[in-house]
Structure formats: C-alpha cells, structure tokens
Short mmCIF file of N, CA and C in Angstrom, two decimals:
data_model
loop_
_atom_site.label_atom_id
_atom_site.label_comp_id
_atom_site.label_asym_id
_atom_site.label_seq_id
_atom_site.Cartn_x
_atom_site.Cartn_y
_atom_site.Cartn_z
N UNK A 833 0.82 -1.20 0.00
CA UNK A 833 0.00 0.00 0.00
C UNK A 833 0.86 1.27 0.00
N UNK A 834 2.07 1.17 0.56
CA UNK A 834 2.95 2.33 0.62
C UNK A 834 3.25 2.85 -0.79
N UNK A 835 3.56 1.94 -1.75
CA UNK A 835 3.81 2.36 -3.12
C UNK A 835 2.59 3.04 -3.71
N UNK A 836 1.40 2.47 -3.44
CA UNK A 836 0.17 3.08 -3.96
C UNK A 836 0.04 4.51 -3.46
N UNK A 837 0.30 4.73 -2.19
CA UNK A 837 0.19 6.07 -1.62
C UNK A 837 1.20 7.00 -2.28
N UNK A 838 2.42 6.54 -2.48
CA UNK A 838 3.45 7.36 -3.12
C UNK A 838 3.05 7.72 -4.54
N UNK A 839 2.55 6.75 -5.31
CA UNK A 839 2.14 7.04 -6.68
C UNK A 839 0.94 7.98 -6.72
N UNK A 840 0.00 7.79 -5.79
CA UNK A 840 -1.15 8.71 -5.71
C UNK A 840 -0.69 10.12 -5.36
N UNK A 841 0.26 10.23 -4.44
CA UNK A 841 0.77 11.55 -4.07
C UNK A 841 1.45 12.22 -5.27
N UNK A 842 2.15 11.44 -6.09
CA UNK A 842 2.77 12.01 -7.29
C UNK A 842 1.70 12.51 -8.26
N UNK A 843 0.62 11.73 -8.43
CA UNK A 843 -0.47 12.15 -9.32
C UNK A 843 -1.13 13.42 -8.80
N UNK A 844 -1.33 13.49 -7.50
CA UNK A 844 -1.94 14.68 -6.91
C UNK A 844 -1.01 15.89 -7.06
N UNK A 845 0.29 15.71 -6.88
CA UNK A 845 1.25 16.81 -7.06
C UNK A 845 1.19 17.33 -8.49
N UNK A 846 1.08 16.43 -9.47
CA UNK A 846 0.93 16.85 -10.86
C UNK A 846 -0.34 17.69 -11.03
N UNK A 847 -1.42 17.24 -10.39
CA UNK A 847 -2.71 17.94 -10.49
C UNK A 847 -2.62 19.34 -9.88
N UNK A 848 -1.96 19.47 -8.73
CA UNK A 848 -1.78 20.79 -8.12
C UNK A 848 -1.01 21.72 -9.06
N UNK A 849 0.09 21.22 -9.62
CA UNK A 849 0.91 22.03 -10.52
C UNK A 849 0.09 22.47 -11.73
N UNK A 850 -0.70 21.54 -12.27
CA UNK A 850 -1.52 21.87 -13.43
C UNK A 850 -2.57 22.92 -13.08
N UNK A 851 -3.20 22.79 -11.92
CA UNK A 851 -4.20 23.76 -11.49
C UNK A 851 -3.57 25.14 -11.30
N UNK A 852 -2.36 25.16 -10.76
CA UNK A 852 -1.67 26.44 -10.54
C UNK A 852 -1.29 27.12 -11.85
N UNK A 853 -1.24 26.35 -12.94
CA UNK A 853 -0.93 26.90 -14.27
C UNK A 853 -2.20 27.19 -15.07
N UNK A 854 -3.37 27.05 -14.43
CA UNK A 854 -4.62 27.34 -15.09
C UNK A 854 -5.31 26.13 -15.68
N UNK A 855 -4.75 24.95 -15.48
CA UNK A 855 -5.38 23.73 -15.99
C UNK A 855 -6.34 23.13 -14.98
N UNK A 856 -6.94 22.04 -15.39
CA UNK A 856 -7.87 21.34 -14.50
C UNK A 856 -7.06 20.48 -13.52
N UNK A 857 -7.60 20.23 -12.32
CA UNK A 857 -6.83 19.58 -11.25
C UNK A 857 -6.77 18.05 -11.37
N UNK A 858 -6.14 17.58 -12.44
CA UNK A 858 -6.03 16.13 -12.64
C UNK A 858 -4.64 15.76 -13.13
N UNK A 859 -4.10 14.70 -12.53
CA UNK A 859 -2.82 14.14 -12.94
C UNK A 859 -2.91 12.63 -12.89
N UNK A 860 -2.10 11.96 -13.70
CA UNK A 860 -2.13 10.50 -13.73
C UNK A 860 -0.75 9.94 -14.05
N UNK A 861 -0.50 8.75 -13.52
CA UNK A 861 0.73 8.00 -13.78
C UNK A 861 0.38 6.63 -14.33
N UNK A 862 1.22 6.12 -15.21
CA UNK A 862 1.16 4.72 -15.60
C UNK A 862 2.41 4.08 -15.02
N UNK A 863 2.22 3.01 -14.26
CA UNK A 863 3.30 2.35 -13.54
C UNK A 863 3.40 0.90 -13.99
N UNK A 864 4.63 0.46 -14.20
CA UNK A 864 4.88 -0.94 -14.58
C UNK A 864 6.06 -1.44 -13.75
N UNK A 865 5.86 -2.57 -13.09
CA UNK A 865 6.90 -3.16 -12.26
C UNK A 865 7.48 -2.16 -11.26
N UNK A 866 6.61 -1.36 -10.66
CA UNK A 866 7.03 -0.42 -9.64
C UNK A 866 7.71 0.83 -10.15
N UNK A 867 7.75 1.03 -11.47
CA UNK A 867 8.40 2.19 -12.06
C UNK A 867 7.40 3.03 -12.83
N UNK A 868 7.46 4.34 -12.68
CA UNK A 868 6.62 5.23 -13.46
C UNK A 868 7.16 5.24 -14.89
N UNK A 869 6.31 4.85 -15.84
CA UNK A 869 6.75 4.86 -17.24
C UNK A 869 6.14 6.01 -18.02
N UNK A 870 5.10 6.63 -17.45
CA UNK A 870 4.49 7.80 -18.10
C UNK A 870 3.68 8.55 -17.07
N UNK A 871 3.58 9.85 -17.29
CA UNK A 871 2.74 10.70 -16.44
C UNK A 871 2.18 11.81 -17.31
N UNK A 872 1.05 12.33 -16.89
CA UNK A 872 0.42 13.40 -17.66
C UNK A 872 -0.54 14.16 -16.76
N UNK A 873 -0.92 15.33 -17.26
CA UNK A 873 -1.93 16.16 -16.61
C UNK A 873 -3.05 16.42 -17.60
N UNK A 874 -4.17 16.86 -17.09
CA UNK A 874 -5.30 17.21 -17.93
C UNK A 874 -4.94 18.44 -18.75
N UNK A 875 -5.09 18.35 -20.08
CA UNK A 875 -4.72 19.46 -20.97
C UNK A 875 -5.92 20.04 -21.72
N UNK A 876 -7.12 19.80 -21.23
CA UNK A 876 -8.31 20.31 -21.92
C UNK A 876 -8.22 21.82 -22.12
N UNK A 877 -7.83 22.54 -21.09
CA UNK A 877 -7.83 24.01 -21.15
C UNK A 877 -6.75 24.54 -22.11
N UNK A 878 -5.63 23.86 -22.22
CA UNK A 878 -4.54 24.36 -23.07
C UNK A 878 -4.67 23.90 -24.52
N UNK A 879 -5.39 22.81 -24.76
CA UNK A 879 -5.49 22.28 -26.12
C UNK A 879 -6.88 22.43 -26.73
N UNK A 880 -7.87 22.77 -25.91
CA UNK A 880 -9.28 22.80 -26.34
C UNK A 880 -9.70 21.44 -26.90
N UNK A 881 -9.11 20.39 -26.36
CA UNK A 881 -9.43 19.02 -26.76
C UNK A 881 -10.15 18.36 -25.58
N UNK A 882 -11.45 18.08 -25.72
CA UNK A 882 -12.20 17.51 -24.60
C UNK A 882 -11.75 16.10 -24.22
N UNK A 883 -10.92 15.47 -25.04
CA UNK A 883 -10.41 14.13 -24.71
C UNK A 883 -9.03 14.18 -24.07
N UNK A 884 -8.47 15.35 -23.84
CA UNK A 884 -7.11 15.48 -23.31
C UNK A 884 -7.09 15.31 -21.79
N UNK A 885 -7.63 14.20 -21.33
CA UNK A 885 -7.65 13.88 -19.90
C UNK A 885 -6.28 13.32 -19.51
N UNK A 886 -5.91 13.51 -18.26
CA UNK A 886 -4.61 13.06 -17.77
C UNK A 886 -4.40 11.56 -18.02
N UNK A 887 -5.43 10.76 -17.74
CA UNK A 887 -5.28 9.31 -17.90
C UNK A 887 -5.05 8.94 -19.36
N UNK A 888 -5.81 9.55 -20.28
CA UNK A 888 -5.64 9.23 -21.70
C UNK A 888 -4.26 9.64 -22.19
N UNK A 889 -3.81 10.82 -21.79
CA UNK A 889 -2.50 11.28 -22.23
C UNK A 889 -1.38 10.42 -21.64
N UNK A 890 -1.55 9.97 -20.41
CA UNK A 890 -0.56 9.08 -19.80
C UNK A 890 -0.54 7.72 -20.50
N UNK A 891 -1.73 7.21 -20.87
CA UNK A 891 -1.81 5.95 -21.61
C UNK A 891 -1.10 6.09 -22.96
N UNK A 892 -1.35 7.18 -23.66
CA UNK A 892 -0.70 7.39 -24.95
C UNK A 892 0.82 7.45 -24.79
N UNK A 893 1.28 8.19 -23.79
CA UNK A 893 2.72 8.30 -23.56
C UNK A 893 3.33 6.95 -23.19
N UNK A 894 2.63 6.19 -22.36
CA UNK A 894 3.14 4.86 -21.97
C UNK A 894 3.22 3.93 -23.17
N UNK A 895 2.21 3.94 -24.01
CA UNK A 895 2.21 3.09 -25.20
C UNK A 895 3.36 3.46 -26.12
N UNK A 896 3.59 4.76 -26.29
CA UNK A 896 4.71 5.21 -27.13
C UNK A 896 6.04 4.81 -26.50
N UNK A 897 6.16 4.97 -25.20
CA UNK A 897 7.40 4.63 -24.49
C UNK A 897 7.72 3.13 -24.63
N UNK A 898 6.69 2.31 -24.47
CA UNK A 898 6.88 0.86 -24.55
C UNK A 898 6.87 0.33 -25.98
N UNK A 899 6.33 1.13 -26.90
CA UNK A 899 6.21 0.66 -28.27
C UNK A 899 5.17 -0.43 -28.41
N UNK A 900 4.15 -0.37 -27.56
CA UNK A 900 3.10 -1.40 -27.52
C UNK A 900 1.72 -0.76 -27.39
N UNK A 901 0.74 -1.37 -28.03
CA UNK A 901 -0.64 -0.92 -27.83
C UNK A 901 -1.22 -1.51 -26.56
N UNK A 902 -0.67 -2.64 -26.13
CA UNK A 902 -1.16 -3.29 -24.91
C UNK A 902 -0.36 -2.81 -23.71
N UNK A 903 -1.07 -2.38 -22.69
CA UNK A 903 -0.44 -1.98 -21.44
C UNK A 903 -0.74 -2.99 -20.34
N UNK A 904 -0.94 -4.25 -20.74
CA UNK A 904 -1.16 -5.32 -19.76
C UNK A 904 0.02 -5.33 -18.80
N UNK A 905 -0.28 -5.47 -17.53
CA UNK A 905 0.76 -5.47 -16.52
C UNK A 905 1.05 -4.09 -15.96
N UNK A 906 0.42 -3.07 -16.51
CA UNK A 906 0.58 -1.70 -16.01
C UNK A 906 -0.57 -1.34 -15.09
N UNK A 907 -0.32 -0.38 -14.22
CA UNK A 907 -1.34 0.17 -13.33
C UNK A 907 -1.45 1.66 -13.58
N UNK A 908 -2.62 2.21 -13.33
CA UNK A 908 -2.83 3.65 -13.44
C UNK A 908 -3.13 4.20 -12.05
N UNK A 909 -2.49 5.31 -11.74
CA UNK A 909 -2.75 6.04 -10.50
C UNK A 909 -3.20 7.43 -10.91
N UNK A 910 -4.39 7.83 -10.47
CA UNK A 910 -4.98 9.09 -10.89
C UNK A 910 -5.37 9.92 -9.67
N UNK A 911 -5.25 11.23 -9.83
CA UNK A 911 -5.64 12.11 -8.73
C UNK A 911 -7.15 12.06 -8.49
N UNK A 912 -7.93 11.92 -9.56
CA UNK A 912 -9.39 11.91 -9.43
C UNK A 912 -10.01 10.68 -10.05
N UNK A 913 -11.27 10.46 -9.74
CA UNK A 913 -12.03 9.33 -10.27
C UNK A 913 -12.03 9.39 -11.80
N UNK A 914 -11.44 8.41 -12.47
CA UNK A 914 -11.43 8.44 -13.93
C UNK A 914 -12.84 8.42 -14.51
N UNK A 915 -13.03 9.20 -15.56
CA UNK A 915 -14.34 9.26 -16.22
C UNK A 915 -14.56 7.99 -17.04
N UNK A 916 -15.76 7.79 -17.54
CA UNK A 916 -16.04 6.59 -18.34
C UNK A 916 -15.15 6.46 -19.59
N UNK A 917 -14.82 7.58 -20.23
CA UNK A 917 -13.95 7.54 -21.41
C UNK A 917 -12.58 6.99 -21.02
N UNK A 918 -12.03 7.49 -19.92
CA UNK A 918 -10.72 7.03 -19.48
C UNK A 918 -10.76 5.58 -19.01
N UNK A 919 -11.82 5.21 -18.30
CA UNK A 919 -11.97 3.82 -17.88
C UNK A 919 -12.04 2.90 -19.09
N UNK A 920 -12.79 3.32 -20.11
CA UNK A 920 -12.88 2.52 -21.33
C UNK A 920 -11.53 2.38 -22.01
N UNK A 921 -10.78 3.47 -22.07
CA UNK A 921 -9.44 3.43 -22.70
C UNK A 921 -8.51 2.51 -21.92
N UNK A 922 -8.59 2.57 -20.60
CA UNK A 922 -7.74 1.70 -19.78
C UNK A 922 -8.08 0.23 -20.02
N UNK A 923 -9.36 -0.07 -20.11
CA UNK A 923 -9.77 -1.46 -20.39
C UNK A 923 -9.29 -1.90 -21.77
N UNK A 924 -9.44 -1.03 -22.77
CA UNK A 924 -9.00 -1.37 -24.11
C UNK A 924 -7.48 -1.55 -24.17
N UNK A 925 -6.75 -0.86 -23.31
CA UNK A 925 -5.30 -0.97 -23.28
C UNK A 925 -4.82 -2.18 -22.49
N UNK A 926 -5.75 -2.87 -21.81
CA UNK A 926 -5.38 -4.07 -21.05
C UNK A 926 -4.96 -3.78 -19.62
N UNK A 927 -5.18 -2.58 -19.15
CA UNK A 927 -4.85 -2.22 -17.77
C UNK A 927 -5.89 -2.85 -16.86
N UNK A 928 -5.43 -3.53 -15.82
CA UNK A 928 -6.34 -4.23 -14.91
C UNK A 928 -6.37 -3.62 -13.51
N UNK A 929 -5.54 -2.59 -13.26
CA UNK A 929 -5.44 -2.04 -11.92
C UNK A 929 -5.45 -0.51 -11.98
N UNK A 930 -6.46 0.09 -11.35
CA UNK A 930 -6.62 1.55 -11.34
C UNK A 930 -6.85 1.99 -9.90
N UNK A 931 -6.10 2.99 -9.48
CA UNK A 931 -6.24 3.54 -8.13
C UNK A 931 -6.38 5.05 -8.24
N UNK A 932 -7.35 5.62 -7.53
CA UNK A 932 -7.53 7.07 -7.58
C UNK A 932 -7.72 7.63 -6.18
N UNK A 933 -7.42 8.92 -6.02
CA UNK A 933 -7.43 9.55 -4.71
C UNK A 933 -8.73 10.30 -4.38
N UNK A 934 -9.22 11.10 -5.33
CA UNK A 934 -10.43 11.90 -5.09
C UNK A 934 -11.60 11.26 -5.80
N UNK A 935 -12.71 11.10 -5.10
CA UNK A 935 -13.90 10.44 -5.65
C UNK A 935 -14.79 11.43 -6.41
N UNK A 936 -15.76 10.87 -7.11
CA UNK A 936 -16.76 11.72 -7.75
C UNK A 936 -17.50 12.57 -6.71
N UNK A 937 -17.73 11.99 -5.53
CA UNK A 937 -18.40 12.74 -4.47
C UNK A 937 -17.55 13.92 -4.02
N UNK A 938 -16.23 13.72 -3.96
CA UNK A 938 -15.33 14.83 -3.60
C UNK A 938 -15.39 15.94 -4.64
N UNK A 939 -15.51 15.57 -5.91
CA UNK A 939 -15.48 16.54 -6.99
C UNK A 939 -16.81 17.22 -7.28
N UNK A 940 -17.90 16.61 -6.87
CA UNK A 940 -19.24 17.11 -7.21
C UNK A 940 -19.47 18.59 -6.86
N UNK A 941 -19.09 19.06 -5.67
CA UNK A 941 -19.34 20.47 -5.34
C UNK A 941 -18.59 21.46 -6.24
N UNK A 942 -17.60 20.95 -6.97
CA UNK A 942 -16.76 21.81 -7.81
C UNK A 942 -16.99 21.59 -9.30
N UNK A 943 -18.03 20.82 -9.63
CA UNK A 943 -18.32 20.53 -11.02
C UNK A 943 -17.33 19.55 -11.64
N UNK A 944 -16.71 18.71 -10.82
CA UNK A 944 -15.68 17.79 -11.30
C UNK A 944 -16.08 16.33 -11.17
N UNK A 945 -17.36 16.05 -11.10
CA UNK A 945 -17.85 14.68 -11.00
C UNK A 945 -18.37 14.21 -12.35
N UNK A 946 -18.11 12.95 -12.64
CA UNK A 946 -18.66 12.33 -13.85
C UNK A 946 -19.71 11.28 -13.50
N UNK A 947 -20.23 11.34 -12.28
CA UNK A 947 -21.21 10.36 -11.83
C UNK A 947 -22.46 10.35 -12.72
N UNK A 948 -22.89 11.52 -13.19
CA UNK A 948 -24.09 11.58 -14.05
C UNK A 948 -23.84 10.88 -15.38
N UNK A 949 -22.63 10.96 -15.90
CA UNK A 949 -22.31 10.28 -17.16
C UNK A 949 -22.33 8.78 -16.94
N UNK A 950 -21.73 8.32 -15.83
CA UNK A 950 -21.79 6.89 -15.51
C UNK A 950 -23.24 6.41 -15.43
N UNK A 951 -24.09 7.18 -14.77
CA UNK A 951 -25.49 6.80 -14.61
C UNK A 951 -26.20 6.75 -15.97
N UNK A 952 -25.93 7.73 -16.82
CA UNK A 952 -26.55 7.76 -18.14
C UNK A 952 -26.11 6.57 -18.98
N UNK A 953 -24.83 6.24 -18.93
CA UNK A 953 -24.31 5.12 -19.71
C UNK A 953 -24.86 3.77 -19.25
N UNK A 954 -25.30 3.70 -18.01
CA UNK A 954 -25.86 2.45 -17.49
C UNK A 954 -27.25 2.16 -18.04
N UNK A 955 -27.88 3.16 -18.64
CA UNK A 955 -29.23 3.00 -19.19
C UNK A 955 -29.17 2.34 -20.57
N UNK A 956 -30.27 1.71 -20.99
CA UNK A 956 -30.33 1.22 -22.38
C UNK A 956 -30.17 2.40 -23.34
N UNK A 957 -29.64 2.14 -24.54
CA UNK A 957 -29.41 3.20 -25.52
C UNK A 957 -30.62 4.11 -25.69
N UNK A 958 -31.79 3.53 -25.79
CA UNK A 958 -33.00 4.31 -26.06
C UNK A 958 -33.33 5.30 -24.93
N UNK A 959 -32.80 5.08 -23.74
CA UNK A 959 -33.08 5.95 -22.60
C UNK A 959 -31.95 6.93 -22.29
N UNK A 960 -30.85 6.85 -23.01
CA UNK A 960 -29.72 7.74 -22.73
C UNK A 960 -29.96 9.14 -23.27
N UNK A 961 -29.22 10.10 -22.76
CA UNK A 961 -29.39 11.50 -23.16
C UNK A 961 -28.86 11.77 -24.56
N UNK A 962 -28.05 10.87 -25.09
CA UNK A 962 -27.49 11.01 -26.44
C UNK A 962 -28.27 10.08 -27.37
N UNK A 963 -28.58 10.55 -28.55
CA UNK A 963 -29.25 9.69 -29.53
C UNK A 963 -28.20 8.74 -30.11
N UNK A 964 -28.47 7.46 -30.00
CA UNK A 964 -27.55 6.43 -30.49
C UNK A 964 -28.34 5.51 -31.40
N UNK A 965 -27.87 5.38 -32.64
CA UNK A 965 -28.61 4.52 -33.56
C UNK A 965 -27.66 3.65 -34.36
N UNK A 966 -28.11 2.45 -34.64
CA UNK A 966 -27.38 1.50 -35.47
C UNK A 966 -28.06 1.48 -36.84
N UNK A 967 -27.32 1.83 -37.89
CA UNK A 967 -27.84 1.82 -39.25
C UNK A 967 -26.91 0.94 -40.08
N UNK A 968 -27.24 -0.34 -40.24
CA UNK A 968 -26.35 -1.24 -40.99
C UNK A 968 -26.23 -0.78 -42.45
N UNK A 969 -25.04 -0.32 -42.82
CA UNK A 969 -24.79 0.20 -44.16
C UNK A 969 -23.52 -0.46 -44.69
N UNK A 970 -23.54 -0.83 -45.94
CA UNK A 970 -22.38 -1.46 -46.57
C UNK A 970 -22.13 -0.79 -47.91
N UNK A 971 -20.89 -0.89 -48.41
CA UNK A 971 -20.56 -0.41 -49.75
C UNK A 971 -20.73 -1.57 -50.73
N UNK A 972 -21.58 -1.38 -51.72
CA UNK A 972 -21.94 -2.47 -52.64
C UNK A 972 -20.73 -3.03 -53.39
N UNK A 973 -19.80 -2.19 -53.76
CA UNK A 973 -18.66 -2.64 -54.57
C UNK A 973 -17.49 -3.15 -53.72
N UNK A 974 -17.67 -3.24 -52.41
CA UNK A 974 -16.56 -3.64 -51.54
C UNK A 974 -16.95 -4.85 -50.71
N UNK A 975 -15.96 -5.66 -50.34
CA UNK A 975 -16.26 -6.79 -49.44
C UNK A 975 -16.63 -6.25 -48.06
N UNK A 976 -17.19 -7.10 -47.24
CA UNK A 976 -17.52 -6.71 -45.87
C UNK A 976 -16.28 -6.12 -45.20
N UNK A 977 -16.43 -4.97 -44.56
CA UNK A 977 -15.32 -4.25 -43.98
C UNK A 977 -14.52 -5.08 -42.98
N UNK A 978 -15.20 -5.73 -42.06
CA UNK A 978 -14.49 -6.47 -41.02
C UNK A 978 -13.80 -7.70 -41.59
N UNK A 979 -14.46 -8.39 -42.50
CA UNK A 979 -13.84 -9.55 -43.15
C UNK A 979 -12.62 -9.09 -43.96
N UNK A 980 -12.75 -7.96 -44.63
CA UNK A 980 -11.64 -7.40 -45.40
C UNK A 980 -10.45 -7.09 -44.48
N UNK A 981 -10.73 -6.47 -43.35
CA UNK A 981 -9.67 -6.15 -42.38
C UNK A 981 -8.98 -7.41 -41.90
N UNK A 982 -9.75 -8.44 -41.55
CA UNK A 982 -9.17 -9.69 -41.05
C UNK A 982 -8.30 -10.33 -42.12
N UNK A 983 -8.77 -10.28 -43.37
CA UNK A 983 -8.00 -10.84 -44.48
C UNK A 983 -6.68 -10.07 -44.63
N UNK A 984 -6.72 -8.76 -44.57
CA UNK A 984 -5.52 -7.94 -44.68
C UNK A 984 -4.55 -8.22 -43.53
N UNK A 985 -5.09 -8.39 -42.34
CA UNK A 985 -4.27 -8.68 -41.16
C UNK A 985 -3.57 -10.02 -41.32
N UNK A 986 -4.30 -11.02 -41.84
CA UNK A 986 -3.72 -12.36 -42.00
C UNK A 986 -2.66 -12.37 -43.11
N UNK A 987 -2.85 -11.54 -44.14
CA UNK A 987 -1.86 -11.46 -45.21
C UNK A 987 -0.55 -10.88 -44.67
N UNK A 988 -0.66 -9.93 -43.73
CA UNK A 988 0.52 -9.29 -43.19
C UNK A 988 1.23 -10.12 -42.15
N UNK A 989 0.58 -11.13 -41.63
CA UNK A 989 1.18 -11.95 -40.53
C UNK A 989 2.13 -12.99 -41.03
#
C-alpha cells in the first residue's frame, strides 16, 4: 500500500501544478513493475481538446514509451475518479489495476464529478441522453469491412 500512496501523491502533485498553471486539477501516472513509465496532466484548457484527460494522455505516452498498444501489466494512478472515457481506454489498453485519490463525491461540489455520465451510460441506448442509432450500411462494390480487415491482417502476418 505504501507504493500506492506514493504514486497517488505524485499524481496529486501533478494535479496541483496543473491547477496552478490554469489547468484542471487532474494528474495521472502509468506504472509498470514499480516504475513510473508515463505521467500526464489534464490538458483540456490548453489544447481545447475535450479528450485530453490526464489518464488518456498518460496511456498514450506509456504506449509510445513501450512501443506497444497493450499496457497489460501496467497500473494507473490518478488524482481523481477516472471518467467513463478514461476507464474505457484503460480497459482497451489491457490495464487491470486503477487507483484514484479523489472520488466523484469529492469533486461534485466543484463541477468535477462524472457520476451523471456513468449513470446515463448504465441505461439502455433508447433511454440515454445522447441519440444512439445503429444503421447497418455497406458499400456495394466492396467486401464486408471487417472480413476485409481480417484478411488484410492475415496477409501481413
């Protein structure tokens, strides 16, 4: 647990520094075998990119550092409760261990909670606040896209 506390403290220190520079108060580390391999802060305010969350940027940096799309065996330490987008990215990257310091409840009074998004995503598509529709469309002159991709992948292997 001592390492977890140290990594969380590092993430929080990043978040403080970012907030003092006018950014949002979020920092994240990607750790592998007890070593920090990437760290990042939330850059939404400096990039005008709504996906520039600390966790996503740290995942991107870690993948580049390792030269791998899979971050299996890595852990993420975040100053705040990761949003659904970041949680999804961590799952897609193969990360199985996430630890955070500040909860959605801690962030709610400051407009920093994503609890409502989690709640909305738990609903069936038809009940969510975003219109989501499946329209099966294919290109007549082309093979099925997914089958084509698999064929291309197998040719390259």
